[in-house]
Short mmCIF file of C-alpha atoms and ligand atoms in Angstrom, two decimals:
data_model
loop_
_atom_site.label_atom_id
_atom_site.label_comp_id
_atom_site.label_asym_id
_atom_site.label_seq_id
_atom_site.Cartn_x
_atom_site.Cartn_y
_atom_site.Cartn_z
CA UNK M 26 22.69 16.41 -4.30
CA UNK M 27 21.35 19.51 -2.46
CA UNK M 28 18.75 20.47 -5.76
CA UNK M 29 17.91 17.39 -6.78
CA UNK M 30 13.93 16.95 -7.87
CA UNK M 31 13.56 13.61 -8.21
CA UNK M 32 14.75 10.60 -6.28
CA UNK M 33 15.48 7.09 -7.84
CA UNK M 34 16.19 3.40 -7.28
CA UNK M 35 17.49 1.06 -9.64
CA UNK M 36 15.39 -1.80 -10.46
CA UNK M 37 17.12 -4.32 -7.94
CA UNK M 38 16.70 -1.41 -5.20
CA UNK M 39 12.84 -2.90 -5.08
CA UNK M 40 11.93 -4.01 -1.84
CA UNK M 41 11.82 -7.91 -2.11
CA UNK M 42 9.04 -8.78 0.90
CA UNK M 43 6.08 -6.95 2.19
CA UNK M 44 6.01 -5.68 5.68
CA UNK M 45 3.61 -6.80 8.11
CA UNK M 46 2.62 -4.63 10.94
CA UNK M 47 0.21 -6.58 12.90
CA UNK M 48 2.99 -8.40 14.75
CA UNK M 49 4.74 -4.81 16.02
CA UNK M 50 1.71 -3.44 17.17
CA UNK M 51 0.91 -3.52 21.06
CA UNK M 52 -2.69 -5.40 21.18
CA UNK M 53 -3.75 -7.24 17.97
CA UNK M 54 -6.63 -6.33 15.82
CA UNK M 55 -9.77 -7.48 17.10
CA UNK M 56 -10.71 -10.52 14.78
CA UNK M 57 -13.57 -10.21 12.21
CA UNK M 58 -16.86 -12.02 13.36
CA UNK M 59 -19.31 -14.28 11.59
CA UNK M 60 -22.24 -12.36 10.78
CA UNK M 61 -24.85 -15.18 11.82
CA UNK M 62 -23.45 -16.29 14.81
CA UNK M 63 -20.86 -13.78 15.71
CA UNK M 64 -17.78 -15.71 16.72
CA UNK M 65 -15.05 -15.35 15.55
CA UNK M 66 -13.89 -16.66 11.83
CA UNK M 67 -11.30 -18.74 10.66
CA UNK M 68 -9.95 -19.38 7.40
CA UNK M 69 -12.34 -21.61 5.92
CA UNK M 70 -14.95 -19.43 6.41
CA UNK M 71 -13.41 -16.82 3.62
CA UNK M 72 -12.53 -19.53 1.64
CA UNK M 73 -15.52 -19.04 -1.09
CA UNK M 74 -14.16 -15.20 -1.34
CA UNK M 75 -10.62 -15.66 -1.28
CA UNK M 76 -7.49 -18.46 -2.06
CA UNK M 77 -6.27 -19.61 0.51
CA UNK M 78 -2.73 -17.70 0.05
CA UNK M 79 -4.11 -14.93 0.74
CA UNK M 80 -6.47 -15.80 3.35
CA UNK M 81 -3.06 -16.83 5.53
CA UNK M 82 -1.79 -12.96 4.78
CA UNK M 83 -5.08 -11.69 6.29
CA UNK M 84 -3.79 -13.45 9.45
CA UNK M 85 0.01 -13.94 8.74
CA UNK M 86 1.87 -13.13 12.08
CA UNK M 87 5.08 -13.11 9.79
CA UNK M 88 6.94 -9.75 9.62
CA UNK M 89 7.80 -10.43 6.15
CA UNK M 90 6.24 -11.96 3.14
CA UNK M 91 8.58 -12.29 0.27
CA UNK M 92 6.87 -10.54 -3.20
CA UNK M 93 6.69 -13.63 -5.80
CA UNK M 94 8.98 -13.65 -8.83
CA UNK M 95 5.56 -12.99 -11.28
CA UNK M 96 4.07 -10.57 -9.29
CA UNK M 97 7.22 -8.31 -8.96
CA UNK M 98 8.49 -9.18 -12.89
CA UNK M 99 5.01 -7.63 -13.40
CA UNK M 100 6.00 -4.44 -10.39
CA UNK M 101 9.12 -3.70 -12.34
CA UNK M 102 7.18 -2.17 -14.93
CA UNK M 103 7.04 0.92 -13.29
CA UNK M 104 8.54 0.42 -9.89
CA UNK M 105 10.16 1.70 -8.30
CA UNK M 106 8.41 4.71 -8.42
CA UNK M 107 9.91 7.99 -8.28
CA UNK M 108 10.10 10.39 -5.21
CA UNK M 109 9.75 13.93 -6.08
CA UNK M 110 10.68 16.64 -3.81
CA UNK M 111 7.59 19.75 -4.81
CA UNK M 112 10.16 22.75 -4.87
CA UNK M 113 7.88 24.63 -6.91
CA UNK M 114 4.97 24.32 -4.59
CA UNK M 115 7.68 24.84 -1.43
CA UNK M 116 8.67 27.69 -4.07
CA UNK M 117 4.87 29.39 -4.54
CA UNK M 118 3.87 28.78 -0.59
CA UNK M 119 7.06 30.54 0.25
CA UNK M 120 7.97 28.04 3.26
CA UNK M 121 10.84 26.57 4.87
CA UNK M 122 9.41 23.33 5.00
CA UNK M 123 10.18 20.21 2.36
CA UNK M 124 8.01 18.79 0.49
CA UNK M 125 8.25 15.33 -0.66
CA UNK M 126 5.65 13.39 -2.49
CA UNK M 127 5.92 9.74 -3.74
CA UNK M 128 4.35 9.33 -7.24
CA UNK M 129 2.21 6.35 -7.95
CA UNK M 130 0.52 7.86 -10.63
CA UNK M 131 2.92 6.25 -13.18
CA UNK M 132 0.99 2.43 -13.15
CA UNK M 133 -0.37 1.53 -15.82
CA UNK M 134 -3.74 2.04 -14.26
CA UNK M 135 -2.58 5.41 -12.83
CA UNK M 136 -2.91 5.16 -9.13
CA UNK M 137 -1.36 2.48 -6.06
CA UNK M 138 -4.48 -0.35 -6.89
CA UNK M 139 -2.16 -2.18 -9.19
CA UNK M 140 0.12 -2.99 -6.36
CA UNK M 141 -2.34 -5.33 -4.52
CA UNK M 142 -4.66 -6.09 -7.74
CA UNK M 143 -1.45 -8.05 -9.70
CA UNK M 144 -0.38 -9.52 -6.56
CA UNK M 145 -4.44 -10.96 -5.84
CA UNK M 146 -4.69 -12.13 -9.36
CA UNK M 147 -1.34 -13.64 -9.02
CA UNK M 148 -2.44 -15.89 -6.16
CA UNK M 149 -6.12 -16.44 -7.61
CA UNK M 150 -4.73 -18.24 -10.73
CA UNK M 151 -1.95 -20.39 -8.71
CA UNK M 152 -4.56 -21.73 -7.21
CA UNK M 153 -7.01 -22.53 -10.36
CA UNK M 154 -9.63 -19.76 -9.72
CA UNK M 155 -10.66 -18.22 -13.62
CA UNK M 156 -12.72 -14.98 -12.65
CA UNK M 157 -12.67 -12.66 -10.17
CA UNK M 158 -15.49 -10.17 -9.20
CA UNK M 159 -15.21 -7.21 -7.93
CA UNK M 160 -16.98 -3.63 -7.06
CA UNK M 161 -15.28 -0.21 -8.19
CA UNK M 162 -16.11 3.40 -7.41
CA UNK M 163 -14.15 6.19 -9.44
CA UNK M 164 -13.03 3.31 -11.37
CA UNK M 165 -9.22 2.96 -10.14
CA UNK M 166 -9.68 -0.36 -8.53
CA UNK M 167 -11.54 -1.97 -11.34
CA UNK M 168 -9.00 -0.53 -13.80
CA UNK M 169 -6.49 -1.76 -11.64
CA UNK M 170 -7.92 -5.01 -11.46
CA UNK M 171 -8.88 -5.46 -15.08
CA UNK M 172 -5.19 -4.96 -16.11
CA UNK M 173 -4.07 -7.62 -13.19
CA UNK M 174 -6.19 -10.16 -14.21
CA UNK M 175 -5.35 -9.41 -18.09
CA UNK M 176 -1.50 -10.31 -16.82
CA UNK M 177 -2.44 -13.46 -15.26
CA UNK M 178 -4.97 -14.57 -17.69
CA UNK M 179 -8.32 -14.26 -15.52
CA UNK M 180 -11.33 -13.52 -16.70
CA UNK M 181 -12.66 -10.07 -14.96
CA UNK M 182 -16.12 -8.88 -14.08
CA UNK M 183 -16.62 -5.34 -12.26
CA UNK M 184 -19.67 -3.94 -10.43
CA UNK M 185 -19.17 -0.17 -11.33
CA UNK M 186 -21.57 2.09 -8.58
CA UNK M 187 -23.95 3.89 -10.56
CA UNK M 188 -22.70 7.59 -10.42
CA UNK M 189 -19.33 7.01 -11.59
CA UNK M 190 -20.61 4.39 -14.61
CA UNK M 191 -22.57 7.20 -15.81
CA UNK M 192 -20.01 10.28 -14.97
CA UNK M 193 -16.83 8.32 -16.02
CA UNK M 194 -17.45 6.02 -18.89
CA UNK M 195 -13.97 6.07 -20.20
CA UNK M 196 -12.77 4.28 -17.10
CA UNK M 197 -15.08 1.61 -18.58
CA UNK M 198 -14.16 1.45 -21.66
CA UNK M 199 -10.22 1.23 -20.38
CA UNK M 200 -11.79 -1.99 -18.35
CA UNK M 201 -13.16 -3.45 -21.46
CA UNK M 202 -10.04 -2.65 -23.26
CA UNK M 203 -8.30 -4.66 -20.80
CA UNK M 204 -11.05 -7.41 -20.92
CA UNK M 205 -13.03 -6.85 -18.13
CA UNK M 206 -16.92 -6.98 -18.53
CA UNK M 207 -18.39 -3.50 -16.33
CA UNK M 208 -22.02 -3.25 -14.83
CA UNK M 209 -23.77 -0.34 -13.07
CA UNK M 210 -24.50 -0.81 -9.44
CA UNK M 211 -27.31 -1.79 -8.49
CA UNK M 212 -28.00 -4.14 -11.17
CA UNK M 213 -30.66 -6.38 -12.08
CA UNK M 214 -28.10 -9.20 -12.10
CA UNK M 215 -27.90 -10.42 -8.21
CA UNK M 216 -30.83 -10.44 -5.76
CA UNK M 217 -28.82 -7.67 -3.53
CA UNK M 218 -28.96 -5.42 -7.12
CA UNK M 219 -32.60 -6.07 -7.45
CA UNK M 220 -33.20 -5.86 -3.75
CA UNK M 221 -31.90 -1.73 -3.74
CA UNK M 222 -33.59 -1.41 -7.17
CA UNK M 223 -37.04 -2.20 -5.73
CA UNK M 224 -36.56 0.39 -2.80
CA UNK M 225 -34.93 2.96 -5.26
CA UNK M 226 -35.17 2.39 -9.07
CA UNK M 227 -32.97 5.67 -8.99
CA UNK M 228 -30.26 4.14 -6.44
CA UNK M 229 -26.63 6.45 -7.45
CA UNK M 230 -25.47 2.96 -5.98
CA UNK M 231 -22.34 3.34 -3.32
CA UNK M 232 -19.79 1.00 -2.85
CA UNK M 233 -21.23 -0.92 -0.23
CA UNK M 234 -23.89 -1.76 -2.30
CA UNK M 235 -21.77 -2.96 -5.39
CA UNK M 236 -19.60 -4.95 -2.61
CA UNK M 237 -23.14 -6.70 -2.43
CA UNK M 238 -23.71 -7.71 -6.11
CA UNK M 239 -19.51 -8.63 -6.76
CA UNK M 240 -19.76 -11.09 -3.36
CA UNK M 241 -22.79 -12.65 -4.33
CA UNK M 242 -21.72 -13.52 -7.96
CA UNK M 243 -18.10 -15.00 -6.50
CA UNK M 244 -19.86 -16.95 -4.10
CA UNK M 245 -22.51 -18.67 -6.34
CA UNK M 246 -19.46 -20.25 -8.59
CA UNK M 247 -16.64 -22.70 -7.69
CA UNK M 248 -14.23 -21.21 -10.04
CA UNK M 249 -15.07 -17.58 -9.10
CA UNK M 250 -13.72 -15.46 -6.56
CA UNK M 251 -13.81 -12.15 -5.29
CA UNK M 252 -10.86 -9.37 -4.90
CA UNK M 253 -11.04 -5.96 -2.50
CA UNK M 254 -9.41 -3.51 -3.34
CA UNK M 255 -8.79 -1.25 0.35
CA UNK M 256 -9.86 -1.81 3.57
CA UNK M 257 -8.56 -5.65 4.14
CA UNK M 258 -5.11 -6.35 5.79
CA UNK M 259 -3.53 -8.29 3.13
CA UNK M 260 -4.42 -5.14 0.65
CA UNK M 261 -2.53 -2.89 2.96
CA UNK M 262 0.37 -5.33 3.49
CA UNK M 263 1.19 -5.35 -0.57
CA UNK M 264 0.80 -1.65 -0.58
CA UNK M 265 3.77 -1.64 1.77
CA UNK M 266 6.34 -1.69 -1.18
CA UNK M 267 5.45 2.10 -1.26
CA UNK M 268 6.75 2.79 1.96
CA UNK M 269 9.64 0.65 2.03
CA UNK M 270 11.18 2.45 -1.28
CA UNK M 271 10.18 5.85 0.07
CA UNK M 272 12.11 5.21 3.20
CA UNK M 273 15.22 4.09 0.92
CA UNK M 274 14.41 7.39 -1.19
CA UNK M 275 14.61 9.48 1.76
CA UNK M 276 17.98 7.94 3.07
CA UNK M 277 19.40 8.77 -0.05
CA UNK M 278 19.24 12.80 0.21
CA UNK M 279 19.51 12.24 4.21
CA UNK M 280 16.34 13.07 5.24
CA UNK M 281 13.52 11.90 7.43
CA UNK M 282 10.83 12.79 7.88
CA UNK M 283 8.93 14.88 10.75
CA UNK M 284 4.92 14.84 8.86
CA UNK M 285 3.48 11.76 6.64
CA UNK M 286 0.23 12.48 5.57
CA UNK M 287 -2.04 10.19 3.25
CA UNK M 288 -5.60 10.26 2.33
CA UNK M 289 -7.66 7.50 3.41
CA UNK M 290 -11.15 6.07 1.77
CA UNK M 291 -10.46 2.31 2.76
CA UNK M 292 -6.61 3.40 3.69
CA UNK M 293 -4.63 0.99 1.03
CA UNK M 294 -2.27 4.04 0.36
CA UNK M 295 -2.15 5.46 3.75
CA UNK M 296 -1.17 2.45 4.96
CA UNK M 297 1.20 1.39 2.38
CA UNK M 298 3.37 5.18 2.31
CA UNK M 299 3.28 4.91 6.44
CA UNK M 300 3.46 1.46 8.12
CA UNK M 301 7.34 1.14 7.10
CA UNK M 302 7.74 4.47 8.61
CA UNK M 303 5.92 3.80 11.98
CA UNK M 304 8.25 0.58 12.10
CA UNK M 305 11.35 2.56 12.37
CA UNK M 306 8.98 4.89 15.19
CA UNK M 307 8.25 2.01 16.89
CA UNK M 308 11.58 1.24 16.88
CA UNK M 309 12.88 4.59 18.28
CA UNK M 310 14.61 5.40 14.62
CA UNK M 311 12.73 8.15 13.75
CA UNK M 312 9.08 9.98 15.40
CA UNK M 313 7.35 11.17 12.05
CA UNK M 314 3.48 12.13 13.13
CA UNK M 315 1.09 10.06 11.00
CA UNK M 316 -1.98 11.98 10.39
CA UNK M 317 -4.81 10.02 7.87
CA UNK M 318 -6.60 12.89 5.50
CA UNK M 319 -10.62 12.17 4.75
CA UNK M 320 -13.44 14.46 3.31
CA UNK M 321 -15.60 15.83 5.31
CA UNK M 322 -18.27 14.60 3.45
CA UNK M 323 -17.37 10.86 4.41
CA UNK M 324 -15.50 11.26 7.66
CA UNK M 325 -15.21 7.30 8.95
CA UNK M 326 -12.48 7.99 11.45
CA UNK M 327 -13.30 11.90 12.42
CA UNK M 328 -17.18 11.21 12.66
CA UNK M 329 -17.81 7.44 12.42
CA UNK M 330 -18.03 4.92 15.65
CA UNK M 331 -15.47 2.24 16.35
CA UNK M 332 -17.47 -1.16 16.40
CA UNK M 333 -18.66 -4.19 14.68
CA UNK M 334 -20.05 -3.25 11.32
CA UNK M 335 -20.78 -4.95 7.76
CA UNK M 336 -17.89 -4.29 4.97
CA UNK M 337 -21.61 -4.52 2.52
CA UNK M 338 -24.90 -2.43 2.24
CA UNK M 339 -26.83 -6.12 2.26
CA UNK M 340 -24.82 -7.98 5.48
CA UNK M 341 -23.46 -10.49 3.35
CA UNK M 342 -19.52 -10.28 4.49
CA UNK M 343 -18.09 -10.74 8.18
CA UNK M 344 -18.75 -8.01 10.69
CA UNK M 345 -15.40 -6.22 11.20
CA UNK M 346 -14.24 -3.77 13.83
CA UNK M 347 -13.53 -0.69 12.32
CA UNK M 348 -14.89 3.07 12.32
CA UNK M 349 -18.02 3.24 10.47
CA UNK M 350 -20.57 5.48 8.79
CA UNK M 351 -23.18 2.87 9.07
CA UNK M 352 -23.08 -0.09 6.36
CA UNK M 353 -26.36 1.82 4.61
CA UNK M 354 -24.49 4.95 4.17
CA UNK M 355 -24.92 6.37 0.55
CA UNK M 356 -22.81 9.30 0.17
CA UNK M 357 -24.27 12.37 -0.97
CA UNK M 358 -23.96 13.25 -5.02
CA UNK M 359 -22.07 16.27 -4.59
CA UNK M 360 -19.19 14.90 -2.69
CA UNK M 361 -17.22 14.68 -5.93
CA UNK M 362 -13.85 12.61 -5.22
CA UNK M 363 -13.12 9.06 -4.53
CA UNK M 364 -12.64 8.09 -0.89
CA UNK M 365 -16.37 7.42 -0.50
CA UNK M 366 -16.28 4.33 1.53
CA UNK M 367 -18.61 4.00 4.64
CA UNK M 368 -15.96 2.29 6.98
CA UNK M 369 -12.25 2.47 7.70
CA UNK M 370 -9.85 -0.62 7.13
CA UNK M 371 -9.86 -2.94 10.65
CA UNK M 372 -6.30 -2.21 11.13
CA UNK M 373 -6.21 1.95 10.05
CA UNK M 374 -9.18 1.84 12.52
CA UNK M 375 -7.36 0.06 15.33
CA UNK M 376 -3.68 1.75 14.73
CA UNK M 377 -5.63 4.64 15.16
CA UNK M 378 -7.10 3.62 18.46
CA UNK M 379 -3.73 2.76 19.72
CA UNK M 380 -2.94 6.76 18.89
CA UNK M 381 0.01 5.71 16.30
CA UNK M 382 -2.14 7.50 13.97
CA UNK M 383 -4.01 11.30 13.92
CA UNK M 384 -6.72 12.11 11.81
CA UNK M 385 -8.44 14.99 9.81
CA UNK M 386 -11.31 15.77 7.61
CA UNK M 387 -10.81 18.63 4.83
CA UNK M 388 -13.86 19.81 2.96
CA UNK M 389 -13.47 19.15 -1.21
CA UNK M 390 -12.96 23.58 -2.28
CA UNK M 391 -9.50 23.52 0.13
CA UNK M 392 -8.89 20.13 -1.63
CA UNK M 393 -9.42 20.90 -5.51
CA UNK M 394 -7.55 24.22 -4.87
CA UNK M 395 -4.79 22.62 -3.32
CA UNK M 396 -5.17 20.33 -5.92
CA UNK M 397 -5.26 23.15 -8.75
CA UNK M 398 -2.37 24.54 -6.74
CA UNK M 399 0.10 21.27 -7.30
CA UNK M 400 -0.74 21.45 -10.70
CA UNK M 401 -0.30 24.40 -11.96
CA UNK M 402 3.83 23.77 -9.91
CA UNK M 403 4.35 20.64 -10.16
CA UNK M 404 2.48 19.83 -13.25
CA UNK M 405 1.43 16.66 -12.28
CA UNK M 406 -2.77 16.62 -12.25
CA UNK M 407 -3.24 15.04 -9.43
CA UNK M 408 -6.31 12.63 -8.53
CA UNK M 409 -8.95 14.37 -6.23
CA UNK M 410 -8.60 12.00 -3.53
CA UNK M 411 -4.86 12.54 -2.85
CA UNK M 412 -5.76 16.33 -3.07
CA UNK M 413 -7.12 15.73 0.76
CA UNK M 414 -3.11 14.92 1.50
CA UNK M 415 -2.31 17.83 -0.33
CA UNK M 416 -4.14 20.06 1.39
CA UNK M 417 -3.10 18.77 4.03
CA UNK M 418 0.29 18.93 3.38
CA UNK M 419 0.08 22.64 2.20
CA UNK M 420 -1.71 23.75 5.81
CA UNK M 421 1.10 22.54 7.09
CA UNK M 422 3.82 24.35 4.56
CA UNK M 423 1.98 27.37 5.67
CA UNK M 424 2.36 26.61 9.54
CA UNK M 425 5.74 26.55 8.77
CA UNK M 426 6.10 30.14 7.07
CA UNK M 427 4.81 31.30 10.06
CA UNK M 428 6.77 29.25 12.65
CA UNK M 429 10.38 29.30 10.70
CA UNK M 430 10.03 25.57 11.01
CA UNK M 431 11.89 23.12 8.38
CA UNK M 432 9.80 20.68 8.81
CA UNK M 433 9.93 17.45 6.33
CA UNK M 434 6.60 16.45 5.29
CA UNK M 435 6.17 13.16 2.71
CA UNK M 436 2.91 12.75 1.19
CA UNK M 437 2.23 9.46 -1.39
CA UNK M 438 0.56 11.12 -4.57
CA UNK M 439 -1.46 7.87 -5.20
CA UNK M 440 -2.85 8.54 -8.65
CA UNK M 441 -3.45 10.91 -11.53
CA UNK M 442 -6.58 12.43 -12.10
CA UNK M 443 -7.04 12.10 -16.02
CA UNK M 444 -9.79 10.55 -15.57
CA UNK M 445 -11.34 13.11 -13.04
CA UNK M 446 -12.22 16.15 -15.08
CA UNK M 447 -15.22 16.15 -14.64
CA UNK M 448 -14.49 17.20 -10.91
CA UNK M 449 -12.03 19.68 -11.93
CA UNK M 450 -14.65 21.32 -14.23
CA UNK M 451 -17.21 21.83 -11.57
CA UNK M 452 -14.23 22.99 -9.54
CA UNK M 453 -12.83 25.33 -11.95
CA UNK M 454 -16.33 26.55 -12.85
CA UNK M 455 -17.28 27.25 -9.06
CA UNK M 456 -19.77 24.61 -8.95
CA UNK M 457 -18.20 22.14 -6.29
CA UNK M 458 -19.75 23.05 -2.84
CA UNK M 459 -18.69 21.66 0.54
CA UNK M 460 -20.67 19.24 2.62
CA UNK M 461 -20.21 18.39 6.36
CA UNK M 462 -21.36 14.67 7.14
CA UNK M 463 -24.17 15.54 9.56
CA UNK M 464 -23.38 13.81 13.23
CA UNK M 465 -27.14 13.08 12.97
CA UNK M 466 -26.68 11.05 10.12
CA UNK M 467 -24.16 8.80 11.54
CA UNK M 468 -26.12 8.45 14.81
CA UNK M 469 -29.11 7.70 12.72
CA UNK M 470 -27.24 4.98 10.44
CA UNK M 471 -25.96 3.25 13.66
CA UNK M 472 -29.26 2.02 14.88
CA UNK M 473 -29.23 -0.31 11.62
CA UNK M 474 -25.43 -1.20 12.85
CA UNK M 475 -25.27 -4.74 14.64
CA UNK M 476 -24.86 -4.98 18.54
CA UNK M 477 -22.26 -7.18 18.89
CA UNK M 478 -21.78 -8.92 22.87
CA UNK M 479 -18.49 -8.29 24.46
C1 PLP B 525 -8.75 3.91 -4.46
C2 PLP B 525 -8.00 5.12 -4.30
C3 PLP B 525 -7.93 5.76 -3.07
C4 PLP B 525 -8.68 5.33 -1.86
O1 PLP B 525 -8.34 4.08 -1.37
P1 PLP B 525 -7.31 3.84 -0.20
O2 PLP B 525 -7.44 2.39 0.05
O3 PLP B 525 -7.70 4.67 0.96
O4 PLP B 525 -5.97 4.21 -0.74
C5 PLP B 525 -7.16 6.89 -2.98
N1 PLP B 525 -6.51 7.38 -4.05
C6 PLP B 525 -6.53 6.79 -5.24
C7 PLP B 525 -5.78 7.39 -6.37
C8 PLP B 525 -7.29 5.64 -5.41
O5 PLP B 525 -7.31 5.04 -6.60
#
């Protein structure tokens, strides 16, 4: 037991419901707004987007949602997934402190999206939908997606932002391998695409923007939807199987743990790895701190303001309360990981406000070397956006050498970076260069940000 490296669970050790947090918390998220006459929505208002079922998770005030047989016959695949504890990298930083990471790299997408894209395709065919829509940045979500709806027998069309089409086109062709048709962002193919062309033929595109096209093409057919893949509540809740198997995981060797760190872009990950884990704080059981890792290059939570903002570039979707960058925010080309979202998930944002939940922004050359770092001990190569947790995680190894603490500190390594070489090149080659998001920026991008009443 004492030099183990890997933790397991057998198959029937998978966590059978999803946890909710919303009901724990003190004050409930403030509700997202209708972006005409800004009152509140209600279900039928997202009912173009989404089915219903998953419309009632975005408000559930259940605790617990039980996983459906299909959707975790499909999980078993490769959950649960393993826990590793990094003794090499303890090892090379020379500190008392443990190191746990839990690997999600092993999907058959590579990273956490296929948790929440086989559970939305799941409830998108029950109810009779064909084809979902969706946008994709580095390409994980729409990868993820592609393979979901391949399982479920949905057809699949992705809005790809511009800069990744052209720097990653073998995440493309996996998407059209799994059946998916891919566009670049903007396209000529929705008024919002043509809208961004005419003010910038040369548009890299940015999520928000592709958000813009995949909405509009879901909403302008019956059959059609649309799938997220971050930022909404019912993403997070299905990302909470992460969590509750690392928590089993950690019983297991008899630890728990004092540091969970995750990186957050929309905060899927972050908040699947940590809202099991501030259930049992909440409940006096254990008092981790919970710190959310961004770039500095796109720091929503460190930089951005908490209020009403569009989840799209055009102001198509409901305003939502969350910390923003400014719904025009197109982040700058040599910000080179994911995590490139301009606003934070609703309930990230507002678990942050209630201070359950710290926050710091790590510029990309302490990432990739961290990164490199992990590698070159662990072996595993890991995706640039969980490098932010990384580094992270290895400032605070180091705090440790120097303060003789033992300090347990879990990480979830949310994807493999195979498909991210072209980072590690200009990393490797000493081309990456580090970029602070400019305060005047965001104060800039909020005068285009609606004022809300109240
Ligand atoms: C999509 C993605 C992210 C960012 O999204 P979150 O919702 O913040 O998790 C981070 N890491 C990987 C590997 C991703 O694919």
């Amino acid at each position: 037991m004492s030099d183990y490296i890997k933790v397991t669970l057998d198959e029937s050790e998978i966590p059978t419901q999803w946890y909710n947090i919303i009901p724990d918390l003190s004050e409930p998220p403030p509700p997202p707004l209708h972006p005409g006459t800004h009152q509140p929505i209600g279900p039928d208002d997202l009912a173009p987007l989404f089915p219903m079922g998953l419309i009632l998770q975005e408000v559930s005030q259940d605790s617990y949602i039980d996983i459906p047989g299909p959707v975790m016959d499909v999980y078993k695949r490769w959950r649960p997934s393993p826990l590793y504890r990094a003794r090499a990298l303890e090892k090379a930083l020379d500190t008392p402190a443990k190191i746990f990471y839990k690997y999600e790299g092993g999907s058959p997408a590579g990273s956490h999206k296929p948790n929440t894209a086989v559970a939305q395709a799941y409830y998108n065919a029950q109810e009779g939908v064909t084809k979902l829509t969706t946008e994709t940045g580095a390409g994980q979500w729409g990868s993820a997606l592609a393979f979901a709806c391949a399982q479920f027998g949905l057809e699949c069309e992705v809005w790809q932002v511009a800069i990744s089409f052209d720097q990653k086109p073998y995440r493309k062709t996996m998407m059209e391998t799994w059946g998916a048709t891919v566009h670049s962002s903007p396209s000529n193919l929705t008024e919002a695409g043509r809208k961004i062309l005419a003010m910038d033929p040369n548009s890299p595109g940015s999520l928000g923007i592709a958000i813009s096209e995949a909405v509009e093409a879901a909403v302008g057919d019956e059959s059609t939807k649309y799938a997220l893949g971050s930022v909404l509540s019912h993403v997070l809740l299905h990302q909470t199987v992460i969590g509750e198997e690392a928590l089993l995981q950690l019983a297991k060797v008899g630890e728990t743990p004092d540091l969970l760190v995750g990186c957050t872009g929309g905060g899927s990950n972050f908040a699947g790895l940590s809202f099991p884990f501030l259930r049992e704080k909440m409940a006096g059981k254990m008092n981790p701190t919970v710190r959310c890792v961004e770039p500095a290059s796109c720091p929503s939570l460190t930089k951005g303001e908490f209020r009403y903002d569009f989840g799209d570039t055009i102001g198509m979707t409901p305003l939502v309360k969350m910390h923003t960058l400014g719904h025009d925010f197109v982040p700058d080309p040599i910000h080179a990981g994911g995590l490139r979202y301009h606003g934070m998930s609703p309930l990230v944002s507002h678990i942050y406000e209630l201070g359950l939940v710290e926050a710091e922004a790590i510029n990309q050359t302490e990432c990739f070397a961290a990164g490199v770092q992990f590698a070159r001990t662990e072996g595993i190569l890991p995706a640039p956006e969980p490098t932010h947790a990384l580094a992270a995680a290895v400032r605070e190894a180091k705090r440790c050498k120097e303060t003789g603490e033992e300090k347990v500190i879990l990480t979830a390594l949310c994807g493999h970076g195979h498909f991210d070489l072209t980072a590690y090149e200009a990393y490797l080659s000493g081309r990456l260069v580090d970029y602070d998001y400019p305060d005047e920026k965001v104060a800039a991008a909020m005068k285009n940000v609606p004022v809300v009443a109240g």
